[in-house]
Coordinates of C-alpha atoms in Angstrom, one line a residue:
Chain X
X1 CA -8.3 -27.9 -12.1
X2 CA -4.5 -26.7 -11.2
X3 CA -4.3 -24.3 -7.8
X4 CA -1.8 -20.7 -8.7
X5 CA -2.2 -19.9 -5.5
X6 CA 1.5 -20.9 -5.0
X7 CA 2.9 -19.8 -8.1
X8 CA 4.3 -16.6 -8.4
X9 CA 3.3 -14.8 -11.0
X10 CA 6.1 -12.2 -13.1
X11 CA 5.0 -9.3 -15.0
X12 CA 6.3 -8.5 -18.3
X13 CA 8.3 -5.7 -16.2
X14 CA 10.4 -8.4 -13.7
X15 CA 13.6 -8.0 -14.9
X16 CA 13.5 -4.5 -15.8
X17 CA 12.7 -3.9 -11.6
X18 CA 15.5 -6.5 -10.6
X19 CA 17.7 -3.8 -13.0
X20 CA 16.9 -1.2 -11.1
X21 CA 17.6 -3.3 -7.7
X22 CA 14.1 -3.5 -6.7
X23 CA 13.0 -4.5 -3.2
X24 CA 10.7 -7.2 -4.7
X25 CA 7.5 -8.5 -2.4
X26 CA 4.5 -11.2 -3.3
X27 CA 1.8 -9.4 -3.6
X28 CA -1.0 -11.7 -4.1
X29 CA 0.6 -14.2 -5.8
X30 CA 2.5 -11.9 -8.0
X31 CA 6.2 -10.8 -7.6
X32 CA 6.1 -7.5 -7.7
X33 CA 8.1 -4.3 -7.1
X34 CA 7.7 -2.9 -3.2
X35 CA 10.3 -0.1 -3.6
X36 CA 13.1 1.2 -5.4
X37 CA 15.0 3.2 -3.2
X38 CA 13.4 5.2 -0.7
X39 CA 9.8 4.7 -0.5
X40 CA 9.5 8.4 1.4
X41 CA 11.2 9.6 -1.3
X42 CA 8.8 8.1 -4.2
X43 CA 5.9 8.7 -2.4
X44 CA 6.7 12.5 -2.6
X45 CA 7.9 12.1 -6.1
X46 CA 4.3 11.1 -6.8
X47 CA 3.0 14.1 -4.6
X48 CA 5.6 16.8 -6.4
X49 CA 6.6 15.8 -9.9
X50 CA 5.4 12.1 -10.8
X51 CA 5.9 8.2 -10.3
X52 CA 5.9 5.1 -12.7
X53 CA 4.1 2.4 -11.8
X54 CA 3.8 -1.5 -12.7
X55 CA 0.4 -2.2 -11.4
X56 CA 0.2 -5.3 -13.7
X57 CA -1.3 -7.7 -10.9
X58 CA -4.6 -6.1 -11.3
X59 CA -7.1 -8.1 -13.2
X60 CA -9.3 -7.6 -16.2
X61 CA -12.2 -8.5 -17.3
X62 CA -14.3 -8.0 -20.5
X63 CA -17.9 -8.0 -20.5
X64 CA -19.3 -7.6 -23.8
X65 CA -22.6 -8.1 -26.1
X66 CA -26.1 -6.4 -26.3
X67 CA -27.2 -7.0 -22.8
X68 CA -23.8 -6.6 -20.8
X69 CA -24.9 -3.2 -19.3
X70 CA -27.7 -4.7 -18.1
X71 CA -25.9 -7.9 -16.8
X72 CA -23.4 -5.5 -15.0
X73 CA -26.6 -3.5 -13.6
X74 CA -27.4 -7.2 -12.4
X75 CA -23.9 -8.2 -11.3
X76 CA -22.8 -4.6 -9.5
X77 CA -23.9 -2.1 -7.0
X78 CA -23.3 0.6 -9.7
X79 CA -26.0 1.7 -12.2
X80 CA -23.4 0.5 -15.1
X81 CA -26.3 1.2 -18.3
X82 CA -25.6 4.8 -17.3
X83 CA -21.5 5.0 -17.8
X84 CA -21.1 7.4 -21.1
X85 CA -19.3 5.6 -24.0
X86 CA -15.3 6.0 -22.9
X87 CA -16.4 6.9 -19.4
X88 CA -15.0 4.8 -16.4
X89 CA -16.6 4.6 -12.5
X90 CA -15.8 3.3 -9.4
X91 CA -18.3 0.3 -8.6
X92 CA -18.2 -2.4 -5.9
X93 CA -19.3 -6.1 -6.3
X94 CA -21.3 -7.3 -3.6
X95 CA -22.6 -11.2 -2.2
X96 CA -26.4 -11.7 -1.4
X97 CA -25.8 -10.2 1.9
X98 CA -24.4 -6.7 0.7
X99 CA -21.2 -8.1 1.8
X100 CA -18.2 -6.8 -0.4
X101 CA -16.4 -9.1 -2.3
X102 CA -14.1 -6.6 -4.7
X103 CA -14.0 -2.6 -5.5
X104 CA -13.6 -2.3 -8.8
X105 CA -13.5 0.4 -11.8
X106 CA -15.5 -0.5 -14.7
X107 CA -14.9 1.0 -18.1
X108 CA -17.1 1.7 -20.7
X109 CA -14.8 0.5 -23.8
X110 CA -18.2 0.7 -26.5
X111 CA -21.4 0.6 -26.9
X112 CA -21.6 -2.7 -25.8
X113 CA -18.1 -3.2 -24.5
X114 CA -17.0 -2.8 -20.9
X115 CA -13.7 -3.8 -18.9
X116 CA -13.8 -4.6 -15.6
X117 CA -10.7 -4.1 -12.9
X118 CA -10.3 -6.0 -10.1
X119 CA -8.2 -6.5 -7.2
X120 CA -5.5 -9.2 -7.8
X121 CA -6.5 -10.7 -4.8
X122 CA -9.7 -11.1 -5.8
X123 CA -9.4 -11.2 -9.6
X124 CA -10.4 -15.1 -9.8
X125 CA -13.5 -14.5 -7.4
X126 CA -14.8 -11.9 -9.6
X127 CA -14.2 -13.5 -13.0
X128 CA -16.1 -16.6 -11.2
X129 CA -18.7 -14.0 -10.0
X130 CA -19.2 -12.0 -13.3
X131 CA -19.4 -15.3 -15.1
X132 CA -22.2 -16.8 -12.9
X133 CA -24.1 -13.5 -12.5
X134 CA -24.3 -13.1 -16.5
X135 CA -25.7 -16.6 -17.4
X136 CA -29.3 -15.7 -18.7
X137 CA -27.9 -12.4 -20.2
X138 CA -26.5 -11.7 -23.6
X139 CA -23.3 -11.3 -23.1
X140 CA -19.8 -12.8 -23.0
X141 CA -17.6 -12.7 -19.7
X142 CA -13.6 -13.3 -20.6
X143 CA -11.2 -13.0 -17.9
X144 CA -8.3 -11.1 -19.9
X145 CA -5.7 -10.5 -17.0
X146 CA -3.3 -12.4 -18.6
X147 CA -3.5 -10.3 -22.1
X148 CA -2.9 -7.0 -20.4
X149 CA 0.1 -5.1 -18.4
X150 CA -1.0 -1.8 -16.7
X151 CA 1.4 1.0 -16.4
X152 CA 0.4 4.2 -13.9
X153 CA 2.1 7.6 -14.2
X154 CA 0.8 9.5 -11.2
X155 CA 1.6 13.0 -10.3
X156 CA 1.4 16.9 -10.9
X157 CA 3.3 16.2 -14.0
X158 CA 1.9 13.2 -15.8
X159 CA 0.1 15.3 -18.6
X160 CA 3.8 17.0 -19.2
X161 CA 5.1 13.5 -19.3
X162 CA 2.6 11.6 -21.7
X163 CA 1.8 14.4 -24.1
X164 CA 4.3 14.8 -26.3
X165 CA 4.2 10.5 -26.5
X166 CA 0.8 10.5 -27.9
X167 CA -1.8 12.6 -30.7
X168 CA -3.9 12.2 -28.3
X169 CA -5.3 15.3 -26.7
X170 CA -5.0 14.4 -23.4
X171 CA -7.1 17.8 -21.9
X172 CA -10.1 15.9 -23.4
X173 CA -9.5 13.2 -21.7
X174 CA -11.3 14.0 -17.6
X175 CA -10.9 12.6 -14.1
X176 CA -12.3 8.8 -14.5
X177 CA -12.4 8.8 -18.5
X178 CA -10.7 6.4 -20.7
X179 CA -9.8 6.3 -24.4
X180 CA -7.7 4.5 -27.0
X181 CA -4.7 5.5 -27.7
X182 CA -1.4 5.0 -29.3
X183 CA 1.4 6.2 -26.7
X184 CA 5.0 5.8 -27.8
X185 CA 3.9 3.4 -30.9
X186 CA 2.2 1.1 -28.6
X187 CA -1.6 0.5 -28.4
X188 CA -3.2 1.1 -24.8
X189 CA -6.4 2.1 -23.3
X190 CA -5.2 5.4 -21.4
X191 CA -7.5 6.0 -18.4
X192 CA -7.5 9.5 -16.5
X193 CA -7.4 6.9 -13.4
X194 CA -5.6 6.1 -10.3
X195 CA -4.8 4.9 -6.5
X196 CA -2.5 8.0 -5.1
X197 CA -4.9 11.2 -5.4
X198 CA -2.7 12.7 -7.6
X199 CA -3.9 13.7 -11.4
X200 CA -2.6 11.0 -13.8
X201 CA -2.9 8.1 -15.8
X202 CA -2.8 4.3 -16.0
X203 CA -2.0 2.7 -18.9
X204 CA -3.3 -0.8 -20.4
X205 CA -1.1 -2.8 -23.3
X206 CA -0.2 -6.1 -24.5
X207 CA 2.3 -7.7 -22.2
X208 CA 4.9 -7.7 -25.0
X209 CA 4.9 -4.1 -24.8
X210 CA 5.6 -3.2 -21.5
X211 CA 9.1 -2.9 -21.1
X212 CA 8.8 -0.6 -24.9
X213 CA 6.4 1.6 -23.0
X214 CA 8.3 1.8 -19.6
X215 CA 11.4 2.8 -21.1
X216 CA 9.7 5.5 -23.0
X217 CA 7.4 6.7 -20.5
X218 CA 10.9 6.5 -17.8
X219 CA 12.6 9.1 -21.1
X220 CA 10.1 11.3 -21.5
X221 CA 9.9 11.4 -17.4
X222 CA 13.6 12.5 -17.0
X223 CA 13.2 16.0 -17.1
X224 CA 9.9 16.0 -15.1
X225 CA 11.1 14.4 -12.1
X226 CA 9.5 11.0 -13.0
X227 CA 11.1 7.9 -10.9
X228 CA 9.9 4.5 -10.2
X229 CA 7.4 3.7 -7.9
X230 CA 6.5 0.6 -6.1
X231 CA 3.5 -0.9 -3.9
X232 CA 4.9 0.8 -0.7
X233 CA 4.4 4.0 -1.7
X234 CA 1.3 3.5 -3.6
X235 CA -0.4 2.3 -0.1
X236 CA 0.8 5.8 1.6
X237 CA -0.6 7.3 -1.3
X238 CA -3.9 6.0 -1.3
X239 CA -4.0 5.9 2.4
X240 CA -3.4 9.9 2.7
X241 CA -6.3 9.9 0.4
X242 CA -8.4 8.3 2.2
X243 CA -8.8 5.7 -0.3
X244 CA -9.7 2.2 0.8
X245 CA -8.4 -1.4 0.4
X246 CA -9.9 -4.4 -0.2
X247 CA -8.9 -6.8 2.6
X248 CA -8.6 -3.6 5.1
X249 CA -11.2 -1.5 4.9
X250 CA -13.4 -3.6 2.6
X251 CA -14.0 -7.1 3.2
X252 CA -17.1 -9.2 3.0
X253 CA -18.3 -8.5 6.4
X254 CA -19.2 -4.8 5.4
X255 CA -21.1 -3.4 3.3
X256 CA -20.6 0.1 1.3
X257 CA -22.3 1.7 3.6
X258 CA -20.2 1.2 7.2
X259 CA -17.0 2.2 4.1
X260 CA -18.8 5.5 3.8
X261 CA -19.6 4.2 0.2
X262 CA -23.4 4.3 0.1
X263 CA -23.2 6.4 -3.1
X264 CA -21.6 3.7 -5.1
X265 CA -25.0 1.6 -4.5
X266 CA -27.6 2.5 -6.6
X267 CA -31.0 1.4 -5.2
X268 CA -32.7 3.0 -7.8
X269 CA -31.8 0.7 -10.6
X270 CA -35.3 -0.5 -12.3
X271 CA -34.2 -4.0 -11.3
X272 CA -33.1 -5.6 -8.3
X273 CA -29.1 -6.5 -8.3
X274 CA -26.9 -9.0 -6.2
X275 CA -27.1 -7.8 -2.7
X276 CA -29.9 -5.4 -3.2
X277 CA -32.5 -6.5 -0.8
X278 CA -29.9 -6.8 1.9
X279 CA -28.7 -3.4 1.0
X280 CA -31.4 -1.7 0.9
X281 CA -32.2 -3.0 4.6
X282 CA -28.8 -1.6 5.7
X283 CA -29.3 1.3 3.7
X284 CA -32.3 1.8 6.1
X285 CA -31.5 1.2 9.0
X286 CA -27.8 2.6 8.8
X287 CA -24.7 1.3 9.2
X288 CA -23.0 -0.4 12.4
X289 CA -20.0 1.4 12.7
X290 CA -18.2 3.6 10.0
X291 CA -14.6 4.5 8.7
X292 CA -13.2 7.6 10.2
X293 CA -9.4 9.0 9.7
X294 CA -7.2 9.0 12.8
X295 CA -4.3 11.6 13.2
X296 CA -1.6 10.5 15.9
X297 CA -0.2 13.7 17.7
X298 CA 2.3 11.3 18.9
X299 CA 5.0 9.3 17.1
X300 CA 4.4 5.7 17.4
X301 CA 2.2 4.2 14.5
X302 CA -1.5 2.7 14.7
X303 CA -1.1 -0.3 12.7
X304 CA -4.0 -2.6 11.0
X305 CA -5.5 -5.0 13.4
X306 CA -4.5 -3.1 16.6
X307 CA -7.5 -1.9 18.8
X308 CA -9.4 1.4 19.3
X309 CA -10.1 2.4 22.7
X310 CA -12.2 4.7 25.1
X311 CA -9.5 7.1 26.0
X312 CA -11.1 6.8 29.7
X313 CA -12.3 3.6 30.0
X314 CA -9.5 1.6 27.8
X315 CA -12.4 -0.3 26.6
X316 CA -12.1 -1.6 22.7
X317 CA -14.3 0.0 20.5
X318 CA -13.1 -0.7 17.3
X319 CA -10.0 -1.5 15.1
X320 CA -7.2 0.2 12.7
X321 CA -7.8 -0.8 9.4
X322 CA -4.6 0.6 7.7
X323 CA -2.2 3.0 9.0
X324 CA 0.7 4.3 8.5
X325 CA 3.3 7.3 9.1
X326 CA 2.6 10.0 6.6
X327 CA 5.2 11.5 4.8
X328 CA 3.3 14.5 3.4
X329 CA 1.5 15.3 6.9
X330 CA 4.5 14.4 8.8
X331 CA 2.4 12.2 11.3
X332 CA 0.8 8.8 11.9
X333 CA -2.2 8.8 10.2
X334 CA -4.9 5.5 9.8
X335 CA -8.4 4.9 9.4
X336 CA -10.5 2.7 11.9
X337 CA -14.2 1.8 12.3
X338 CA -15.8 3.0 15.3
X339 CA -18.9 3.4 16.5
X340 CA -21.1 6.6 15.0
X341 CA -21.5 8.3 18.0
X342 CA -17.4 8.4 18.1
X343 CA -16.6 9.1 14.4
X344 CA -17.4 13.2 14.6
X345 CA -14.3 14.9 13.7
X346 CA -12.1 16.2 17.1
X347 CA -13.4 13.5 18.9
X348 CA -10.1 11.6 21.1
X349 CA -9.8 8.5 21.3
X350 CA -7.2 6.3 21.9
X351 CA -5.4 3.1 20.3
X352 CA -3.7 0.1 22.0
X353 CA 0.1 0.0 20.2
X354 CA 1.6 -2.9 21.7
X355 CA 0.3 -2.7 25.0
X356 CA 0.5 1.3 25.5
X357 CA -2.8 3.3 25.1
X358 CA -1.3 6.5 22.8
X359 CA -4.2 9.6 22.2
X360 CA -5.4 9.8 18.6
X361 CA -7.9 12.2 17.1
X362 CA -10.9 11.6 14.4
X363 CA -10.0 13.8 11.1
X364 CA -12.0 14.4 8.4
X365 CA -11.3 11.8 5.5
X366 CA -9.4 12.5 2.9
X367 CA -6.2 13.1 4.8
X368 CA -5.2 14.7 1.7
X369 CA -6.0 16.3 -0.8
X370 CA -4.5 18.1 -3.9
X371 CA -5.0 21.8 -5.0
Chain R
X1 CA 20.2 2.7 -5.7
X2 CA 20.3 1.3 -2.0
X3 CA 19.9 -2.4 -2.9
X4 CA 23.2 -3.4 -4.0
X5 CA 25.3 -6.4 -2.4
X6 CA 25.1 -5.8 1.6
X7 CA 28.3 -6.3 3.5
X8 CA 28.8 -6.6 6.6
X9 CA 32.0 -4.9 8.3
X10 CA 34.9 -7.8 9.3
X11 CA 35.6 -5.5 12.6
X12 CA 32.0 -6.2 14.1
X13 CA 29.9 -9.0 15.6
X14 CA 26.4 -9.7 14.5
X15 CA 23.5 -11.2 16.5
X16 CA 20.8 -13.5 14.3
X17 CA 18.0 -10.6 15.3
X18 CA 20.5 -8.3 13.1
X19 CA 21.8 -6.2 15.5
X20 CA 25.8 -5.3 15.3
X21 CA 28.2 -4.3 18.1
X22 CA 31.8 -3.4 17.9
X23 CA 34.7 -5.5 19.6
X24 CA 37.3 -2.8 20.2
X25 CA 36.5 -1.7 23.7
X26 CA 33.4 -1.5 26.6
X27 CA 31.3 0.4 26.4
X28 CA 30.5 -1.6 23.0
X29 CA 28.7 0.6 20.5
X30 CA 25.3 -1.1 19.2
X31 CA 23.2 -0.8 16.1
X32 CA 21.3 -2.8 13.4
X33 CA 22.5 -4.2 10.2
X34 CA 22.5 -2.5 7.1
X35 CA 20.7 -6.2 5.9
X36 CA 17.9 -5.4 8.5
X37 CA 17.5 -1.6 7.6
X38 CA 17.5 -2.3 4.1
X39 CA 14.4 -4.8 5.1
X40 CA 12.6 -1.9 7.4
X41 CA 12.9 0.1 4.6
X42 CA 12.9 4.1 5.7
X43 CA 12.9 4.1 9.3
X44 CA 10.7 7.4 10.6
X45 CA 11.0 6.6 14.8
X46 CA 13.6 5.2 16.9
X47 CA 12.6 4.3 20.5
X48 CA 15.8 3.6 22.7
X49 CA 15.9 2.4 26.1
X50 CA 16.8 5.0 28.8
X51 CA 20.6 5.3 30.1
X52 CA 21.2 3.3 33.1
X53 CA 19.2 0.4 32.6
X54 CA 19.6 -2.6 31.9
X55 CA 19.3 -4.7 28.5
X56 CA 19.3 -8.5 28.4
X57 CA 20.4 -10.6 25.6
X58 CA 17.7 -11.6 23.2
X59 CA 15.2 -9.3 24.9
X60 CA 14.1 -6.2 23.2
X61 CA 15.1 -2.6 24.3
X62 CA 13.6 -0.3 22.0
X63 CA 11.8 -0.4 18.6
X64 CA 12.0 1.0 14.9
X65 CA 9.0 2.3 13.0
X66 CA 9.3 2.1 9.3
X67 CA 6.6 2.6 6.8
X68 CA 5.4 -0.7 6.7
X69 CA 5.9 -2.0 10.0
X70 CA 7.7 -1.7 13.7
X71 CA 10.5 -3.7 14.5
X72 CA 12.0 -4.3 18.3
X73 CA 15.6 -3.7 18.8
X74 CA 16.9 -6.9 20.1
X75 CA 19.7 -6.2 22.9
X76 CA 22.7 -8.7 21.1
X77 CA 24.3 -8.9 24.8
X78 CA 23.8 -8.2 28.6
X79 CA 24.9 -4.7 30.3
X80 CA 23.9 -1.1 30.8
X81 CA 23.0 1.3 28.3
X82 CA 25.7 3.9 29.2
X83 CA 24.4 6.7 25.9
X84 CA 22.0 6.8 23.4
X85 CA 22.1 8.3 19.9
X86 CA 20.0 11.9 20.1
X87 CA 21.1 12.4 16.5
X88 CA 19.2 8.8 15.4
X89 CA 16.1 9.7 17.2
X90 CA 16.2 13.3 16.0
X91 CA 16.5 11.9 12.0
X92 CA 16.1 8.2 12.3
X93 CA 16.9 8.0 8.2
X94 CA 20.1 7.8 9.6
X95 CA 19.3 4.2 10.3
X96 CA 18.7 3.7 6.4
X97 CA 21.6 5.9 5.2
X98 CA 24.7 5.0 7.5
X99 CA 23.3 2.1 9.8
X100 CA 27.4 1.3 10.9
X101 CA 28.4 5.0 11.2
X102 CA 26.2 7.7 12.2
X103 CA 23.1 5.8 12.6
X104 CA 24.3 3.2 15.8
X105 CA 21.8 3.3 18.4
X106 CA 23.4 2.8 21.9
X107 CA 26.5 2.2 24.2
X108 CA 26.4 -0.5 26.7
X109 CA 28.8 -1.3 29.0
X110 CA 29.0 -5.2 28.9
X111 CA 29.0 -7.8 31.4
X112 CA 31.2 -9.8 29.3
X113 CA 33.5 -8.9 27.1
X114 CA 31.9 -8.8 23.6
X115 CA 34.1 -11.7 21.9
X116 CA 32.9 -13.8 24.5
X117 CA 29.8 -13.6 24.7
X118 CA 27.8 -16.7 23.2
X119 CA 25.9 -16.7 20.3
X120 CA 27.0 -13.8 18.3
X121 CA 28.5 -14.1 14.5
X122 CA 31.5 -12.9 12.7
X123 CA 30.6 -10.7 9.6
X124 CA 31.4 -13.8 7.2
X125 CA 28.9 -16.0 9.3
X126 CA 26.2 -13.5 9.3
X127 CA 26.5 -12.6 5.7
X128 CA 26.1 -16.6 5.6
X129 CA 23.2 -16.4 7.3
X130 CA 21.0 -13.1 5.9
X131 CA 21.9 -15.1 2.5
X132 CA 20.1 -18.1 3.7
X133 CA 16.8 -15.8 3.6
X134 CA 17.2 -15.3 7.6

């Protein structure tokens, strides 16, 4: 056994960002691209016109043979068997307690053929996880992170971008389907997926044909206002839509259901899964806290870890998760759990930054949301 | 891009928390390197102390939201804040854009002359310095 916990990993795209002067960051053990330029100014890129992505550090894994969809019922909340051929859906992997290890997007490449994405952070555990959960099962578990680069283009004009590059008709492609394709000569799986609530696409290939697909994807972005996009934006992004992530909002001590996620779990699978005895418990006798937005009428940011307070009383009542100051509302904006009884939109509350109780209101999640 | 080769101006001294202030004069003029607000990345709220008090050297006297994170403004030397910058609080990308020009921070009138107070750098030593990763 070697550790990579130290290593730092390169995608295929490194030298291309260091071209473009990059502000480079680790990111899980990867070195990856934090920002270009501006991040304000990609993050609205991605909002008005569109934004390339190297999102490479995500990991996936195959899970294929006659009984994978039943090994992934078995593995994942998610009732996986029922994913359509070509069809993708956002899933969670849970422990024995209902505790989240990983959110993930499984794909359903065939018949009997399914790719799983996780978090690079936790792309080992689930590859571990996955492996175990499957003995017994038909099936074959192969850890492929290291076979495939992912591109994103997110944004109003992704479709504008990406059609001419491909036969493919991309208006049969929906929201949270996948298909092969050939896009600028190179082979990907093209998924109507992504982190930003903005339409678009993310884009698997071979490692070797990254920088062939970047610099054609980057061409046939000129006139539509595509630019580069790095990790700083892409958590602003997601953050305004109320997306979570893992490590923030999702960690092992919460299930789906404090995350406002109960509909990912399926209890009504035939057969029991990994975590579902202690889900269904929770399930039944509801969450502890839950995730609310917070909108700042102030200036000063609520950052993760600081505490939540009684507005009156100063007590803490719970904590920022993520926050951040929004570029498209033009305020700080963060999510928190808090009690349920203080998580009904309007309600004030208030959150220690640095020592200074500053008012914040609960907003309805997503912060938001496109036409 | 923004990310090119940083230099640092030869007519101001640096502090190690990456705060500049000119030479030529007290009331010095005081603001953060273009190294540090390259490292922010886009500053969106400037806090500055209020005029008339007092800043200490080391201590902080204000802070710098960015996307990512807050920074404090470290006061580089003792005195008085004698102005503030409106116009950096009104836009505070004028931090990222022009972080020795139009996006200084505060005047203080120093207790000591600038060039003699301890512990600041010349441009050359504090380009030595961000290079060693500081």
């Amino acid at each position: 056994m070697t550790s990579t916990a130290s290593v730092e990993r390169r995608t295929p795209l490194d030298a291309v960002h260091d071209a473009l002067g990059a502000t480079m960051t680790d990111f899980a053990g990867w070195r990856m691209p934090l920002r270009y330029g501006s991040e304000t100014a990609e993050h609205r890129a991605v909002r008005e016109a569109a934004g390339l992505f190297d999102l490479t550090h995500m990991g996936e894994i195959t899970v294929t043979g006659p009984e994978a969809a039943r090994a992934l019922d078995h593995a994942l909340v998610g009732y996986v068997s029922k994913i359509g051929v070509d069809r993708a859906r956002y899933t969670m992997i849970c422990d024995e307690n209902g505790g989240i290890l990983d959110d993930l997007i499984v794909y359903r490449t065939g018949e009997t053929d399914f790719m799983v994405v996780a978090n690079a952070s936790n792309a080992a555990v689930v590859a571990r996880e996955l492996l175990a959960r499957a003995a017994g099962f038909d099936t074959v578990v192969t850890d492929r992170s290291e076979e495939y680069a992912l591109l994103a283009v997110q944004g109003p004009n992704a479709v504008k971008i990406l059609a001419p590059l491909t036969d493919l008709d991309l208006d049969v492609v929906k929201y949270y389907a996948a298909d092969r394709a050939v896009v600028a000569g190179v082979d990907v799986l093209l998924a109507r997926t992504g982190y930003t609530g903005e339409d678009g696409f993310e884009l698997f290939c071979a490692p070797g044909d990254a920088v062939r697909l970047w610099e054609a994807l980057r061409e046939a972005g000129d006139g539509h206002g595509l630019i580069p996009a790095g990790l700083s934006c892409r958590d602003t992004l997601r953050l305004e839509a109320g997306m979570p992530l893992y490590g923030h909002e999702l960690t092992t001590a919460l299930t789906p259901y404090e995350a406002n996620l109960g509909r990912v779990v399926r209890l009504d699978k035939p057969e029991g899964f990994v975590g579902s005895e202690a889900l269904a418990a929770r399930e039944k006798e509801g969450p502890r806290a839950t995730l609310v937005g917070l909108r700042s009428p102030g200036r000063r940011v609520p950052r993760a870890g600081y505490a939540v307070l009684d507005p009156e009383t100063r007590e803490p009542i719970g904590e920022i998760t993520s926050g951040a100051p929004s570029p498209t509302l033009g305020a700080p904006i963060a999510m928190a759990y808090v009690p349920l009884d203080r998580a009904e939109p309007g309600t004030r509350l208030a959150v220690d930054v640095r020592g200074t109780a500053e008012p914040v209101d609960v907003v309805a999640l997503p912060f938001y949301k496109r036409a | 891009m923004e990310n090119g080769p940083v230099s640092a101006p030869q007519n101001l001294l640096y502090s190690k928390d990456h705060e500049w202030l000119t030479t030529d004069g007290n009331p010095a003029v005081i603001g953060i390197s273009q190294h540090a607000a390259d490292a922010l990345g886009d500053v969106v709220f400037v806090q500055l102390p209020e005029v008339g008090s007092r800043v200490t050297a080391g201590e902080p006297c204000g802070e710098l939201e960015s996307t990512k994170s807050v920074s404090d403004i470290f006061a580089p030397a003792d005195g008085e804040v004698v102005e503030v910058n409106e116009a950096v609080v009104n836009d505070p990308s004028l931090v990222n854009s022009d972080p020795y020009g139009d996006g200084w921070l505060i005047k203080v009138h120093l207790d000591t002359p600038a060039a003699e107070v301890d512990g600041l750098l010349s441009a050359d030593e504090y380009t030595a310095f961000t290079d060693t990763g500081a």
